[in-house]
C-alpha cells in the first residue's frame, strides 16, 4: 500500500513509518525541518498550502496518516493564531488534497479534547477542551475520515531533536537527579510502537469514525514515573510528588483525561497494551543494559537544551 505520513520525523510518525516499512508498505514521510529516518522523505510544511497540495498530489497515497501538529500546549496558548493555522487550517489543507487523490485520511487527535472532570472517556462522550491546543485539535477532527485520540505518547528514541517524558525521566534518574512529578493528573500513557501498529491496521482496513487509541492503563503522572523507574531498576525515591497547582504551566491542563480504549481493544487485532507490558517492550526497544549499579542511556548528537520532556 502507498502511504504518506505527515510529521514523519516525529515521535509517532517515525515509529509508524518504521513499522509500515517493515510490513512491506511503500512509505513517504513528510517533514518540515528534521529529515525522517524511515521512508522516502517528502517536504511538507502545514503552513504552506501550495506545498501541501503539491506533495500529496505527487505522492498520490492511498492512505494519509496525519500526525504532524503544533503540540506544545503552552506555545499554543501563547500564540493561538499559529496554533490555528498549523493544527486547523493545516489539517484542512491535508484533507482537501487527500480528497483530490482519493486518499483515506487518518488523523491523530488528543485526550485533551475532554475537560478532565470525569476520566475514562469514551468516544461518544461530550468534548469540552480547556486550552487552545485542544480546541484546535478538536476543530480539525471534522475534516478527517478516521480520528484516533491518544494520550501522552512515549518511545525508545528521541525524535525531531526532543526527548519524550519516559526518556527524560530515565536520563534524570540514571544521573541521580530528583524530579518533581504531579500526582493529581491522570492519563493513559501510550507506547509509540503500540499506537503505530493500531494506526496502521486501522488505515489498512479503511476504518472510519472516532477511536480512542491509547495505553490500556489509567494512571497518574506520578505513578507512571514510578512504574518507569521500577521497569528500569532506577531509584523511585528520586521522584518527588507534586501538584498541578505547583506547576508553572501557562495553559490549563485537564485533571483526568484518561481514555476508555475498549472499542479499540474489541475491534483491532493490535489492541491497546497495559502499562507494564508496554514498559517491558520499551526496555527491549531501548536495548537497556544495566552497567554495574549505575544504569545509563546515551543519545549522541544532542546538546543539553534538548534534554526536556515534550
PDB file of N, CA and C in Angstrom, residues 28-127:
ATOM      1  N   UNK A  28       6.028   7.171   2.382  1.00  0.00           N
ATOM      2  CA  UNK A  28       6.556   8.508   2.164  1.00  0.00           C
ATOM      3  C   UNK A  28       6.387   9.285   3.462  1.00  0.00           C
ATOM      4  N   UNK A  29       7.489   9.863   3.943  1.00  0.00           N
ATOM      5  CA  UNK A  29       7.483  10.541   5.239  1.00  0.00           C
ATOM      6  C   UNK A  29       7.597  12.043   5.054  1.00  0.00           C
ATOM      7  N   UNK A  30       6.497  12.745   5.332  1.00  0.00           N
ATOM      8  CA  UNK A  30       6.509  14.191   5.231  1.00  0.00           C
ATOM      9  C   UNK A  30       7.256  14.807   6.408  1.00  0.00           C
ATOM     10  N   UNK A  31       7.970  15.894   6.142  1.00  0.00           N
ATOM     11  CA  UNK A  31       8.724  16.558   7.212  1.00  0.00           C
ATOM     12  C   UNK A  31       8.781  18.049   6.930  1.00  0.00           C
ATOM     13  N   UNK A  32       9.054  18.812   7.990  1.00  0.00           N
ATOM     14  CA  UNK A  32       9.194  20.259   7.856  1.00  0.00           C
ATOM     15  C   UNK A  32      10.647  20.690   8.037  1.00  0.00           C
ATOM     16  N   UNK A  33      11.275  20.285   9.172  1.00  0.00           N
ATOM     17  CA  UNK A  33      12.656  20.703   9.451  1.00  0.00           C
ATOM     18  C   UNK A  33      13.612  19.534   9.629  1.00  0.00           C
ATOM     19  N   UNK A  34      13.179  18.455  10.247  1.00  0.00           N
ATOM     20  CA  UNK A  34      14.068  17.335  10.550  1.00  0.00           C
ATOM     21  C   UNK A  34      13.841  16.205   9.548  1.00  0.00           C
ATOM     22  N   UNK A  35      14.890  15.808   8.851  1.00  0.00           N
ATOM     23  CA  UNK A  35      14.768  14.760   7.850  1.00  0.00           C
ATOM     24  C   UNK A  35      14.384  13.438   8.500  1.00  0.00           C
ATOM     25  N   UNK A  36      13.421  12.723   7.950  1.00  0.00           N
ATOM     26  CA  UNK A  36      12.965  11.463   8.558  1.00  0.00           C
ATOM     27  C   UNK A  36      13.963  10.333   8.374  1.00  0.00           C
ATOM     28  N   UNK A  37      13.929   9.384   9.304  1.00  0.00           N
ATOM     29  CA  UNK A  37      14.838   8.241   9.273  1.00  0.00           C
ATOM     30  C   UNK A  37      14.292   7.099   8.426  1.00  0.00           C
ATOM     31  N   UNK A  38      12.973   7.001   8.323  1.00  0.00           N
ATOM     32  CA  UNK A  38      12.350   5.892   7.610  1.00  0.00           C
ATOM     33  C   UNK A  38      11.422   6.417   6.519  1.00  0.00           C
ATOM     34  N   UNK A  39      11.358   5.693   5.411  1.00  0.00           N
ATOM     35  CA  UNK A  39      10.506   6.094   4.303  1.00  0.00           C
ATOM     36  C   UNK A  39      11.182   7.100   3.398  1.00  0.00           C
ATOM     37  N   UNK A  40      10.523   7.416   2.294  1.00  0.00           N
ATOM     38  CA  UNK A  40      11.025   8.407   1.341  1.00  0.00           C
ATOM     39  C   UNK A  40      10.676   9.798   1.859  1.00  0.00           C
ATOM     40  N   UNK A  41      11.674  10.652   2.020  1.00  0.00           N
ATOM     41  CA  UNK A  41      11.458  11.986   2.574  1.00  0.00           C
ATOM     42  C   UNK A  41      10.698  12.872   1.595  1.00  0.00           C
ATOM     43  N   UNK A  42       9.674  13.562   2.106  1.00  0.00           N
ATOM     44  CA  UNK A  42       8.861  14.476   1.303  1.00  0.00           C
ATOM     45  C   UNK A  42       8.682  15.764   2.097  1.00  0.00           C
ATOM     46  N   UNK A  43       9.087  16.895   1.521  1.00  0.00           N
ATOM     47  CA  UNK A  43       8.929  18.183   2.216  1.00  0.00           C
ATOM     48  C   UNK A  43       7.452  18.525   2.290  1.00  0.00           C
ATOM     49  N   UNK A  44       6.978  18.801   3.515  1.00  0.00           N
ATOM     50  CA  UNK A  44       5.560  19.082   3.692  1.00  0.00           C
ATOM     51  C   UNK A  44       5.384  19.949   4.935  1.00  0.00           C
ATOM     52  N   UNK A  45       5.231  21.240   4.707  1.00  0.00           N
ATOM     53  CA  UNK A  45       5.028  22.215   5.776  1.00  0.00           C
ATOM     54  C   UNK A  45       3.545  22.564   5.816  1.00  0.00           C
ATOM     55  N   UNK A  46       2.885  22.314   6.950  1.00  0.00           N
ATOM     56  CA  UNK A  46       1.444  22.546   7.047  1.00  0.00           C
ATOM     57  C   UNK A  46       1.064  24.001   6.826  1.00  0.00           C
ATOM     58  N   UNK A  47       1.996  24.921   7.018  1.00  0.00           N
ATOM     59  CA  UNK A  47       1.707  26.341   6.832  1.00  0.00           C
ATOM     60  C   UNK A  47       1.801  26.776   5.382  1.00  0.00           C
ATOM     61  N   UNK A  48       2.286  25.885   4.524  1.00  0.00           N
ATOM     62  CA  UNK A  48       2.454  26.204   3.107  1.00  0.00           C
ATOM     63  C   UNK A  48       1.434  25.417   2.291  1.00  0.00           C
ATOM     64  N   UNK A  49       0.329  26.065   1.980  1.00  0.00           N
ATOM     65  CA  UNK A  49      -0.761  25.379   1.300  1.00  0.00           C
ATOM     66  C   UNK A  49      -0.370  24.776  -0.028  1.00  0.00           C
ATOM     67  N   UNK A  50       0.363  25.537  -0.841  1.00  0.00           N
ATOM     68  CA  UNK A  50       0.751  25.040  -2.161  1.00  0.00           C
ATOM     69  C   UNK A  50       1.663  23.836  -2.038  1.00  0.00           C
ATOM     70  N   UNK A  51       2.554  23.843  -1.045  1.00  0.00           N
ATOM     71  CA  UNK A  51       3.464  22.725  -0.846  1.00  0.00           C
ATOM     72  C   UNK A  51       2.704  21.478  -0.405  1.00  0.00           C
ATOM     73  N   UNK A  52       1.726  21.644   0.480  1.00  0.00           N
ATOM     74  CA  UNK A  52       0.917  20.510   0.930  1.00  0.00           C
ATOM     75  C   UNK A  52       0.199  19.876  -0.251  1.00  0.00           C
ATOM     76  N   UNK A  53      -0.445  20.700  -1.053  1.00  0.00           N
ATOM     77  CA  UNK A  53      -1.196  20.191  -2.203  1.00  0.00           C
ATOM     78  C   UNK A  53      -0.274  19.518  -3.220  1.00  0.00           C
ATOM     79  N   UNK A  54       0.873  20.144  -3.493  1.00  0.00           N
ATOM     80  CA  UNK A  54       1.800  19.589  -4.482  1.00  0.00           C
ATOM     81  C   UNK A  54       2.369  18.253  -4.003  1.00  0.00           C
ATOM     82  N   UNK A  55       2.800  18.208  -2.751  1.00  0.00           N
ATOM     83  CA  UNK A  55       3.419  16.989  -2.238  1.00  0.00           C
ATOM     84  C   UNK A  55       2.442  15.816  -2.234  1.00  0.00           C
ATOM     85  N   UNK A  56       1.220  16.064  -1.793  1.00  0.00           N
ATOM     86  CA  UNK A  56       0.227  14.988  -1.739  1.00  0.00           C
ATOM     87  C   UNK A  56      -0.173  14.561  -3.142  1.00  0.00           C
ATOM     88  N   UNK A  57      -0.289  15.511  -4.035  1.00  0.00           N
ATOM     89  CA  UNK A  57      -0.625  15.186  -5.422  1.00  0.00           C
ATOM     90  C   UNK A  57       0.462  14.334  -6.073  1.00  0.00           C
ATOM     91  N   UNK A  58       1.728  14.668  -5.819  1.00  0.00           N
ATOM     92  CA  UNK A  58       2.836  13.927  -6.428  1.00  0.00           C
ATOM     93  C   UNK A  58       2.965  12.529  -5.848  1.00  0.00           C
ATOM     94  N   UNK A  59       2.758  12.385  -4.542  1.00  0.00           N
ATOM     95  CA  UNK A  59       2.863  11.062  -3.914  1.00  0.00           C
ATOM     96  C   UNK A  59       1.657  10.203  -4.259  1.00  0.00           C
ATOM     97  N   UNK A  60       0.477  10.824  -4.343  1.00  0.00           N
ATOM     98  CA  UNK A  60      -0.779  10.118  -4.622  1.00  0.00           C
ATOM     99  C   UNK A  60      -0.957   8.897  -3.716  1.00  0.00           C
ATOM    100  N   UNK A  61      -0.956   9.121  -2.404  1.00  0.00           N
ATOM    101  CA  UNK A  61      -1.069   7.987  -1.467  1.00  0.00           C
ATOM    102  C   UNK A  61      -2.482   7.421  -1.436  1.00  0.00           C
ATOM    103  N   UNK A  62      -2.575   6.178  -1.009  1.00  0.00           N
ATOM    104  CA  UNK A  62      -3.883   5.562  -0.775  1.00  0.00           C
ATOM    105  C   UNK A  62      -4.397   5.884   0.622  1.00  0.00           C
ATOM    106  N   UNK A  63      -3.459   6.020   1.573  1.00  0.00           N
ATOM    107  CA  UNK A  63      -3.805   6.383   2.948  1.00  0.00           C
ATOM    108  C   UNK A  63      -2.830   7.458   3.421  1.00  0.00           C
ATOM    109  N   UNK A  64      -3.362   8.472   4.092  1.00  0.00           N
ATOM    110  CA  UNK A  64      -2.535   9.501   4.718  1.00  0.00           C
ATOM    111  C   UNK A  64      -2.723   9.400   6.230  1.00  0.00           C
ATOM    112  N   UNK A  65      -1.617   9.311   6.943  1.00  0.00           N
ATOM    113  CA  UNK A  65      -1.633   9.364   8.405  1.00  0.00           C
ATOM    114  C   UNK A  65      -1.166  10.762   8.807  1.00  0.00           C
ATOM    115  N   UNK A  66      -2.080  11.541   9.342  1.00  0.00           N
ATOM    116  CA  UNK A  66      -1.764  12.935   9.665  1.00  0.00           C
ATOM    117  C   UNK A  66      -1.374  13.042  11.136  1.00  0.00           C
ATOM    118  N   UNK A  67      -0.051  12.962  11.390  1.00  0.00           N
ATOM    119  CA  UNK A  67       0.465  13.037  12.755  1.00  0.00           C
ATOM    120  C   UNK A  67       1.105  14.385  13.064  1.00  0.00           C
ATOM    121  N   UNK A  68       1.359  15.203  12.053  1.00  0.00           N
ATOM    122  CA  UNK A  68       2.028  16.486  12.260  1.00  0.00           C
ATOM    123  C   UNK A  68       1.090  17.471  12.946  1.00  0.00           C
ATOM    124  N   UNK A  69       1.627  18.244  13.878  1.00  0.00           N
ATOM    125  CA  UNK A  69       0.834  19.246  14.594  1.00  0.00           C
ATOM    126  C   UNK A  69       1.755  20.103  15.439  1.00  0.00           C
ATOM    127  N   UNK A  70       1.254  21.234  15.866  1.00  0.00           N
ATOM    128  CA  UNK A  70       1.925  22.020  16.898  1.00  0.00           C
ATOM    129  C   UNK A  70       1.402  21.498  18.236  1.00  0.00           C
ATOM    130  N   UNK A  71       2.242  20.747  18.947  1.00  0.00           N
ATOM    131  CA  UNK A  71       1.791  20.034  20.150  1.00  0.00           C
ATOM    132  C   UNK A  71       2.244  20.676  21.451  1.00  0.00           C
ATOM    133  N   UNK A  72       3.048  21.721  21.371  1.00  0.00           N
ATOM    134  CA  UNK A  72       3.492  22.420  22.584  1.00  0.00           C
ATOM    135  C   UNK A  72       2.298  23.176  23.163  1.00  0.00           C
ATOM    136  N   UNK A  73       1.747  22.663  24.256  1.00  0.00           N
ATOM    137  CA  UNK A  73       0.494  23.189  24.798  1.00  0.00           C
ATOM    138  C   UNK A  73       0.631  24.651  25.220  1.00  0.00           C
ATOM    139  N   UNK A  74       1.717  24.995  25.868  1.00  0.00           N
ATOM    140  CA  UNK A  74       1.899  26.374  26.318  1.00  0.00           C
ATOM    141  C   UNK A  74       2.156  27.317  25.153  1.00  0.00           C
ATOM    142  N   UNK A  75       2.895  26.856  24.150  1.00  0.00           N
ATOM    143  CA  UNK A  75       3.133  27.708  22.979  1.00  0.00           C
ATOM    144  C   UNK A  75       1.826  27.986  22.243  1.00  0.00           C
ATOM    145  N   UNK A  76       0.970  26.978  22.145  1.00  0.00           N
ATOM    146  CA  UNK A  76      -0.340  27.193  21.524  1.00  0.00           C
ATOM    147  C   UNK A  76      -1.123  28.260  22.281  1.00  0.00           C
ATOM    148  N   UNK A  77      -1.045  28.235  23.605  1.00  0.00           N
ATOM    149  CA  UNK A  77      -1.757  29.225  24.417  1.00  0.00           C
ATOM    150  C   UNK A  77      -1.198  30.616  24.184  1.00  0.00           C
ATOM    151  N   UNK A  78       0.131  30.708  24.011  1.00  0.00           N
ATOM    152  CA  UNK A  78       0.786  32.000  23.793  1.00  0.00           C
ATOM    153  C   UNK A  78       0.577  32.532  22.379  1.00  0.00           C
ATOM    154  N   UNK A  79       0.420  31.631  21.418  1.00  0.00           N
ATOM    155  CA  UNK A  79       0.287  32.038  20.009  1.00  0.00           C
ATOM    156  C   UNK A  79      -0.881  31.279  19.376  1.00  0.00           C
ATOM    157  N   UNK A  80      -2.101  31.633  19.722  1.00  0.00           N
ATOM    158  CA  UNK A  80      -3.267  30.902  19.216  1.00  0.00           C
ATOM    159  C   UNK A  80      -3.417  30.989  17.700  1.00  0.00           C
ATOM    160  N   UNK A  81      -2.923  32.071  17.107  1.00  0.00           N
ATOM    161  CA  UNK A  81      -3.017  32.191  15.645  1.00  0.00           C
ATOM    162  C   UNK A  81      -2.161  31.130  14.962  1.00  0.00           C
ATOM    163  N   UNK A  82      -0.929  30.951  15.442  1.00  0.00           N
ATOM    164  CA  UNK A  82      -0.057  29.921  14.885  1.00  0.00           C
ATOM    165  C   UNK A  82      -0.664  28.540  15.104  1.00  0.00           C
ATOM    166  N   UNK A  83      -1.219  28.322  16.297  1.00  0.00           N
ATOM    167  CA  UNK A  83      -1.846  27.034  16.595  1.00  0.00           C
ATOM    168  C   UNK A  83      -2.997  26.754  15.632  1.00  0.00           C
ATOM    169  N   UNK A  84      -3.826  27.764  15.375  1.00  0.00           N
ATOM    170  CA  UNK A  84      -4.969  27.591  14.469  1.00  0.00           C
ATOM    171  C   UNK A  84      -4.506  27.332  13.039  1.00  0.00           C
ATOM    172  N   UNK A  85      -3.529  28.119  12.589  1.00  0.00           N
ATOM    173  CA  UNK A  85      -3.049  27.951  11.214  1.00  0.00           C
ATOM    174  C   UNK A  85      -2.399  26.588  11.008  1.00  0.00           C
ATOM    175  N   UNK A  86      -1.682  26.105  12.025  1.00  0.00           N
ATOM    176  CA  UNK A  86      -0.999  24.816  11.910  1.00  0.00           C
ATOM    177  C   UNK A  86      -1.962  23.645  12.063  1.00  0.00           C
ATOM    178  N   UNK A  87      -2.702  23.648  13.146  1.00  0.00           N
ATOM    179  CA  UNK A  87      -3.487  22.472  13.515  1.00  0.00           C
ATOM    180  C   UNK A  87      -4.838  22.382  12.825  1.00  0.00           C
ATOM    181  N   UNK A  88      -5.443  23.526  12.533  1.00  0.00           N
ATOM    182  CA  UNK A  88      -6.764  23.506  11.898  1.00  0.00           C
ATOM    183  C   UNK A  88      -6.650  23.736  10.395  1.00  0.00           C
ATOM    184  N   UNK A  89      -6.109  24.892  10.010  1.00  0.00           N
ATOM    185  CA  UNK A  89      -6.006  25.165   8.573  1.00  0.00           C
ATOM    186  C   UNK A  89      -5.062  24.177   7.892  1.00  0.00           C
ATOM    187  N   UNK A  90      -4.000  23.786   8.597  1.00  0.00           N
ATOM    188  CA  UNK A  90      -3.082  22.799   8.026  1.00  0.00           C
ATOM    189  C   UNK A  90      -3.774  21.477   7.778  1.00  0.00           C
ATOM    190  N   UNK A  91      -4.595  21.051   8.727  1.00  0.00           N
ATOM    191  CA  UNK A  91      -5.336  19.794   8.559  1.00  0.00           C
ATOM    192  C   UNK A  91      -6.368  19.918   7.443  1.00  0.00           C
ATOM    193  N   UNK A  92      -7.006  21.063   7.349  1.00  0.00           N
ATOM    194  CA  UNK A  92      -7.977  21.274   6.269  1.00  0.00           C
ATOM    195  C   UNK A  92      -7.295  21.169   4.905  1.00  0.00           C
ATOM    196  N   UNK A  93      -6.080  21.701   4.790  1.00  0.00           N
ATOM    197  CA  UNK A  93      -5.335  21.591   3.526  1.00  0.00           C
ATOM    198  C   UNK A  93      -5.019  20.132   3.202  1.00  0.00           C
ATOM    199  N   UNK A  94      -4.574  19.401   4.221  1.00  0.00           N
ATOM    200  CA  UNK A  94      -4.272  17.983   4.015  1.00  0.00           C
ATOM    201  C   UNK A  94      -5.535  17.238   3.584  1.00  0.00           C
ATOM    202  N   UNK A  95      -6.667  17.548   4.207  1.00  0.00           N
ATOM    203  CA  UNK A  95      -7.926  16.872   3.891  1.00  0.00           C
ATOM    204  C   UNK A  95      -8.374  17.167   2.458  1.00  0.00           C
ATOM    205  N   UNK A  96      -8.250  18.418   2.034  1.00  0.00           N
ATOM    206  CA  UNK A  96      -8.629  18.771   0.655  1.00  0.00           C
ATOM    207  C   UNK A  96      -7.763  18.030  -0.343  1.00  0.00           C
ATOM    208  N   UNK A  97      -6.460  18.013  -0.087  1.00  0.00           N
ATOM    209  CA  UNK A  97      -5.540  17.333  -1.003  1.00  0.00           C
ATOM    210  C   UNK A  97      -5.782  15.826  -0.992  1.00  0.00           C
ATOM    211  N   UNK A  98      -6.110  15.286   0.182  1.00  0.00           N
ATOM    212  CA  UNK A  98      -6.417  13.858   0.271  1.00  0.00           C
ATOM    213  C   UNK A  98      -7.643  13.517  -0.565  1.00  0.00           C
ATOM    214  N   UNK A  99      -8.648  14.374  -0.507  1.00  0.00           N
ATOM    215  CA  UNK A  99      -9.869  14.131  -1.288  1.00  0.00           C
ATOM    216  C   UNK A  99      -9.574  14.168  -2.786  1.00  0.00           C
ATOM    217  N   UNK A 100      -8.672  15.038  -3.186  1.00  0.00           N
ATOM    218  CA  UNK A 100      -8.328  15.150  -4.607  1.00  0.00           C
ATOM    219  C   UNK A 100      -7.715  13.870  -5.155  1.00  0.00           C
ATOM    220  N   UNK A 101      -6.925  13.170  -4.334  1.00  0.00           N
ATOM    221  CA  UNK A 101      -6.269  11.942  -4.813  1.00  0.00           C
ATOM    222  C   UNK A 101      -6.996  10.680  -4.328  1.00  0.00           C
ATOM    223  N   UNK A 102      -8.102  10.859  -3.610  1.00  0.00           N
ATOM    224  CA  UNK A 102      -8.875   9.713  -3.140  1.00  0.00           C
ATOM    225  C   UNK A 102      -8.226   8.966  -1.992  1.00  0.00           C
ATOM    226  N   UNK A 103      -7.446   9.671  -1.164  1.00  0.00           N
ATOM    227  CA  UNK A 103      -6.756   9.028  -0.041  1.00  0.00           C
ATOM    228  C   UNK A 103      -7.644   8.999   1.194  1.00  0.00           C
ATOM    229  N   UNK A 104      -7.518   7.943   1.966  1.00  0.00           N
ATOM    230  CA  UNK A 104      -8.210   7.804   3.251  1.00  0.00           C
ATOM    231  C   UNK A 104      -7.377   8.538   4.294  1.00  0.00           C
ATOM    232  N   UNK A 105      -7.993   9.463   5.022  1.00  0.00           N
ATOM    233  CA  UNK A 105      -7.244  10.326   5.933  1.00  0.00           C
ATOM    234  C   UNK A 105      -7.438   9.897   7.385  1.00  0.00           C
ATOM    235  N   UNK A 106      -6.330   9.477   8.001  1.00  0.00           N
ATOM    236  CA  UNK A 106      -6.304   9.070   9.407  1.00  0.00           C
ATOM    237  C   UNK A 106      -5.650  10.186  10.213  1.00  0.00           C
ATOM    238  N   UNK A 107      -6.359  10.679  11.201  1.00  0.00           N
ATOM    239  CA  UNK A 107      -5.924  11.854  11.961  1.00  0.00           C
ATOM    240  C   UNK A 107      -5.651  11.491  13.413  1.00  0.00           C
ATOM    241  N   UNK A 108      -4.519  11.926  13.926  1.00  0.00           N
ATOM    242  CA  UNK A 108      -4.170  11.664  15.327  1.00  0.00           C
ATOM    243  C   UNK A 108      -4.557  12.878  16.165  1.00  0.00           C
ATOM    244  N   UNK A 109      -5.527  12.664  17.060  1.00  0.00           N
ATOM    245  CA  UNK A 109      -6.009  13.719  17.935  1.00  0.00           C
ATOM    246  C   UNK A 109      -5.551  13.437  19.366  1.00  0.00           C
ATOM    247  N   UNK A 110      -6.193  14.061  20.329  1.00  0.00           N
ATOM    248  CA  UNK A 110      -5.670  14.068  21.692  1.00  0.00           C
ATOM    249  C   UNK A 110      -6.747  13.852  22.752  1.00  0.00           C
ATOM    250  N   UNK A 111      -6.334  13.295  23.881  1.00  0.00           N
ATOM    251  CA  UNK A 111      -7.218  13.165  25.044  1.00  0.00           C
ATOM    252  C   UNK A 111      -7.609  14.520  25.618  1.00  0.00           C
ATOM    253  N   UNK A 112      -6.855  15.557  25.279  1.00  0.00           N
ATOM    254  CA  UNK A 112      -7.131  16.884  25.820  1.00  0.00           C
ATOM    255  C   UNK A 112      -8.412  17.509  25.267  1.00  0.00           C
ATOM    256  N   UNK A 113      -9.086  16.856  24.335  1.00  0.00           N
ATOM    257  CA  UNK A 113     -10.372  17.393  23.866  1.00  0.00           C
ATOM    258  C   UNK A 113     -11.435  17.318  24.956  1.00  0.00           C
ATOM    259  N   UNK A 114     -11.148  16.600  26.048  1.00  0.00           N
ATOM    260  CA  UNK A 114     -12.069  16.492  27.177  1.00  0.00           C
ATOM    261  C   UNK A 114     -11.640  17.429  28.303  1.00  0.00           C
ATOM    262  N   UNK A 115     -12.604  17.825  29.145  1.00  0.00           N
ATOM    263  CA  UNK A 115     -12.297  18.813  30.178  1.00  0.00           C
ATOM    264  C   UNK A 115     -11.569  18.232  31.385  1.00  0.00           C
ATOM    265  N   UNK A 116     -11.524  16.895  31.501  1.00  0.00           N
ATOM    266  CA  UNK A 116     -10.781  16.278  32.587  1.00  0.00           C
ATOM    267  C   UNK A 116     -11.525  16.175  33.896  1.00  0.00           C
ATOM    268  N   UNK A 117     -12.819  16.435  33.883  1.00  0.00           N
ATOM    269  CA  UNK A 117     -13.589  16.355  35.116  1.00  0.00           C
ATOM    270  C   UNK A 117     -14.126  14.959  35.373  1.00  0.00           C
ATOM    271  N   UNK A 118     -14.038  14.074  34.357  1.00  0.00           N
ATOM    272  CA  UNK A 118     -14.585  12.728  34.512  1.00  0.00           C
ATOM    273  C   UNK A 118     -13.544  11.634  34.440  1.00  0.00           C
ATOM    274  N   UNK A 119     -12.835  11.543  33.332  1.00  0.00           N
ATOM    275  CA  UNK A 119     -11.855  10.492  33.126  1.00  0.00           C
ATOM    276  C   UNK A 119     -12.460   9.252  32.497  1.00  0.00           C
ATOM    277  N   UNK A 120     -11.612   8.401  31.943  1.00  0.00           N
ATOM    278  CA  UNK A 120     -12.000   7.189  31.226  1.00  0.00           C
ATOM    279  C   UNK A 120     -13.091   7.496  30.205  1.00  0.00           C
ATOM    280  N   UNK A 121     -12.796   8.479  29.383  1.00  0.00           N
ATOM    281  CA  UNK A 121     -13.759   8.962  28.398  1.00  0.00           C
ATOM    282  C   UNK A 121     -13.935   7.977  27.253  1.00  0.00           C
ATOM    283  N   UNK A 122     -15.174   7.828  26.820  1.00  0.00           N
ATOM    284  CA  UNK A 122     -15.492   7.035  25.645  1.00  0.00           C
ATOM    285  C   UNK A 122     -15.625   7.948  24.431  1.00  0.00           C
ATOM    286  N   UNK A 123     -15.623   7.329  23.263  1.00  0.00           N
ATOM    287  CA  UNK A 123     -15.643   8.093  22.016  1.00  0.00           C
ATOM    288  C   UNK A 123     -16.857   9.006  21.905  1.00  0.00           C
ATOM    289  N   UNK A 124     -17.996   8.577  22.440  1.00  0.00           N
ATOM    290  CA  UNK A 124     -19.228   9.349  22.305  1.00  0.00           C
ATOM    291  C   UNK A 124     -19.419  10.389  23.400  1.00  0.00           C
ATOM    292  N   UNK A 125     -18.517  10.471  24.368  1.00  0.00           N
ATOM    293  CA  UNK A 125     -18.662  11.441  25.454  1.00  0.00           C
ATOM    294  C   UNK A 125     -18.495  12.871  24.946  1.00  0.00           C
ATOM    295  N   UNK A 126     -19.117  13.794  25.646  1.00  0.00           N
ATOM    296  CA  UNK A 126     -19.086  15.204  25.239  1.00  0.00           C
ATOM    297  C   UNK A 126     -17.665  15.770  25.365  1.00  0.00           C
ATOM    298  N   UNK A 127     -17.239  16.466  24.338  1.00  0.00           N
ATOM    299  CA  UNK A 127     -15.923  17.110  24.354  1.00  0.00           C
ATOM    300  C   UNK A 127     -16.067  18.533  24.897  1.00  0.00           C
TER     301      UNK A 127
END
